[in-house]
Amino acid sequence: MQAVLAETAAKLPSLTQGSGYAALLEGLVLEGLIAMDEPKVTVKGVAGQGSVGSKAASAAAIKYKDWATKNKNAAYASAIEVTWDSSPLSGGIGGIELSGFNGKISLTNTLQSRLMLAYETRLPKLRAALFA
């Protein structure tokens, strides 16, 4: 199972090169904004991906405002400020990190963190399938 994880991790860099990466990044930002449920959020990306990250954050902010208007209220939506932090994350291949509540809460939504989440949540099913 560790070999499968390592093989999958080795393929992560290719995801950042594809044409769908911008849409993936926008989705990661939007998902993080909704999960954080905070009107003032700062988004930070991986080194070398500032341009695509900034565009993804801007596009996700528009969708977040639409979501907030429908699911919260117009006052909440009008208070939304999503800012791009140009200082890169300390490491990583792709993805973003959001921080809100005056920097007290951070949400890491990187490709590596998503891979580990998928691995950890599927591990019991894999073990049951292999060893049951």
Short mmCIF file of C-alpha atoms in Angstrom, two decimals:
data_model
loop_
_atom_site.label_atom_id
_atom_site.label_comp_id
_atom_site.label_asym_id
_atom_site.label_seq_id
_atom_site.Cartn_x
_atom_site.Cartn_y
_atom_site.Cartn_z
CA MET A 1 0.00 0.00 0.00
CA GLN A 2 2.91 2.32 0.69
CA ALA A 3 4.23 1.62 -2.81
CA VAL A 4 0.89 2.68 -4.35
CA LEU A 5 0.94 5.84 -2.25
CA ALA A 6 4.51 6.64 -3.32
CA GLU A 7 3.69 5.97 -6.99
CA THR A 8 0.66 8.23 -6.83
CA ALA A 9 2.61 10.97 -5.06
CA ALA A 10 5.22 10.83 -7.82
CA LYS A 11 2.49 11.58 -10.37
CA LEU A 12 1.20 14.69 -8.57
CA PRO A 13 3.55 17.17 -10.34
CA SER A 14 2.03 16.25 -13.70
CA LEU A 15 -1.35 17.52 -12.46
CA THR A 16 0.01 21.05 -12.20
CA GLN A 17 1.09 21.01 -15.85
CA GLY A 18 -2.26 20.08 -17.37
CA SER A 19 -4.85 22.41 -18.80
CA GLY A 20 -7.31 21.49 -16.05
CA TYR A 21 -5.08 22.63 -13.19
CA ALA A 22 -6.51 26.17 -13.09
CA ALA A 23 -10.03 24.78 -12.71
CA LEU A 24 -8.82 22.31 -10.06
CA LEU A 25 -7.15 25.12 -8.13
CA GLU A 26 -10.27 27.28 -8.36
CA GLY A 27 -12.31 24.38 -6.99
CA LEU A 28 -9.86 23.88 -4.12
CA VAL A 29 -10.08 27.57 -3.22
CA LEU A 30 -13.89 27.61 -3.40
CA GLU A 31 -14.15 24.45 -1.32
CA GLY A 32 -11.86 25.98 1.28
CA LEU A 33 -13.77 29.26 1.36
CA ILE A 34 -17.08 27.49 1.93
CA ALA A 35 -15.56 25.22 4.58
CA MET A 36 -13.95 28.15 6.39
CA ASP A 37 -17.22 30.16 6.28
CA GLU A 38 -15.45 33.44 7.00
CA PRO A 39 -15.85 36.72 5.07
CA LYS A 40 -12.17 37.78 5.32
CA VAL A 41 -9.81 35.12 4.02
CA THR A 42 -6.24 35.15 2.75
CA VAL A 43 -5.16 32.62 0.14
CA LYS A 44 -1.56 31.53 -0.36
CA GLY A 45 -0.21 29.26 -3.08
CA VAL A 46 2.81 27.16 -3.91
CA ALA A 47 6.00 28.82 -5.17
CA GLY A 48 5.99 29.43 -8.91
CA GLN A 49 2.21 29.26 -9.19
CA GLY A 50 1.34 32.81 -8.17
CA SER A 51 -0.28 33.79 -11.44
CA VAL A 52 -2.58 30.78 -11.73
CA GLY A 53 -3.25 30.84 -7.99
CA SER A 54 -4.19 34.50 -7.93
CA LYS A 55 -6.58 34.05 -10.87
CA ALA A 56 -8.11 30.98 -9.22
CA ALA A 57 -8.61 32.88 -5.95
CA SER A 58 -10.31 35.76 -7.77
CA ALA A 59 -12.63 33.44 -9.70
CA ALA A 60 -13.43 31.43 -6.57
CA ALA A 61 -14.16 34.63 -4.64
CA ILE A 62 -16.85 35.54 -7.16
CA LYS A 63 -18.42 32.10 -6.83
CA TYR A 64 -18.13 32.30 -3.05
CA LYS A 65 -20.02 35.61 -3.06
CA ASP A 66 -22.74 34.00 -5.19
CA TRP A 67 -22.89 31.06 -2.78
CA ALA A 68 -23.01 33.40 0.24
CA THR A 69 -25.82 35.44 -1.30
CA LYS A 70 -27.91 32.29 -1.75
CA ASN A 71 -26.96 30.51 1.49
CA LYS A 72 -26.24 33.35 3.92
CA ASN A 73 -27.44 36.86 3.12
CA ALA A 74 -26.52 39.88 1.04
CA ALA A 75 -24.81 41.64 3.96
CA TYR A 76 -22.48 38.68 4.52
CA ALA A 77 -21.76 38.43 0.80
CA SER A 78 -20.93 42.14 0.54
CA ALA A 79 -18.42 41.82 3.41
CA ILE A 80 -16.41 39.10 1.66
CA GLU A 81 -12.76 39.95 1.03
CA VAL A 82 -10.52 37.28 -0.43
CA THR A 83 -6.92 38.44 -0.71
CA TRP A 84 -3.96 36.74 -2.35
CA ASP A 85 -0.79 36.47 -0.28
CA SER A 86 2.14 36.55 -2.70
CA SER A 87 4.53 34.86 -0.26
CA PRO A 88 4.62 31.19 -1.27
CA LEU A 89 3.95 28.18 0.90
CA SER A 90 7.13 26.68 2.33
CA GLY A 91 6.84 23.58 0.19
CA GLY A 92 4.56 21.56 -1.95
CA ILE A 93 3.67 20.67 -5.48
CA GLY A 94 0.32 22.33 -5.98
CA GLY A 95 -2.71 23.63 -4.19
CA ILE A 96 -3.43 26.39 -1.72
CA GLU A 97 -3.67 27.31 1.92
CA LEU A 98 -6.37 29.58 3.28
CA SER A 99 -6.26 31.48 6.53
CA GLY A 100 -9.08 33.29 8.26
CA PHE A 101 -10.27 34.51 11.62
CA ASN A 102 -7.32 36.92 11.76
CA GLY A 103 -4.84 34.15 10.97
CA LYS A 104 -6.02 31.89 13.80
CA ILE A 105 -7.45 29.22 11.50
CA SER A 106 -5.71 27.82 8.44
CA LEU A 107 -6.94 25.26 5.98
CA THR A 108 -4.42 23.42 3.82
CA ASN A 109 -5.84 22.24 0.53
CA THR A 110 -2.74 21.08 -1.33
CA LEU A 111 -2.41 18.13 -3.67
CA GLN A 112 -0.34 16.27 -1.07
CA SER A 113 -2.88 16.89 1.71
CA ARG A 114 -5.71 15.70 -0.55
CA LEU A 115 -3.78 12.55 -1.45
CA MET A 116 -3.14 11.78 2.22
CA LEU A 117 -6.80 12.38 3.07
CA ALA A 118 -7.91 10.00 0.34
CA TYR A 119 -5.33 7.43 1.43
CA GLU A 120 -6.29 7.59 5.11
CA THR A 121 -10.03 7.42 4.48
CA ARG A 122 -9.71 4.52 2.05
CA LEU A 123 -7.14 2.57 4.05
CA PRO A 124 -9.68 0.61 6.16
CA LYS A 125 -11.55 -0.48 3.01
CA LEU A 126 -8.30 -1.52 1.35
CA ARG A 127 -7.26 -3.53 4.38
CA ALA A 128 -10.66 -5.21 4.56
CA ALA A 129 -10.54 -6.07 0.86
CA LEU A 130 -7.01 -7.44 1.06
CA PHE A 131 -7.04 -9.23 4.38
CA ALA A 132 -10.67 -10.19 5.04
#
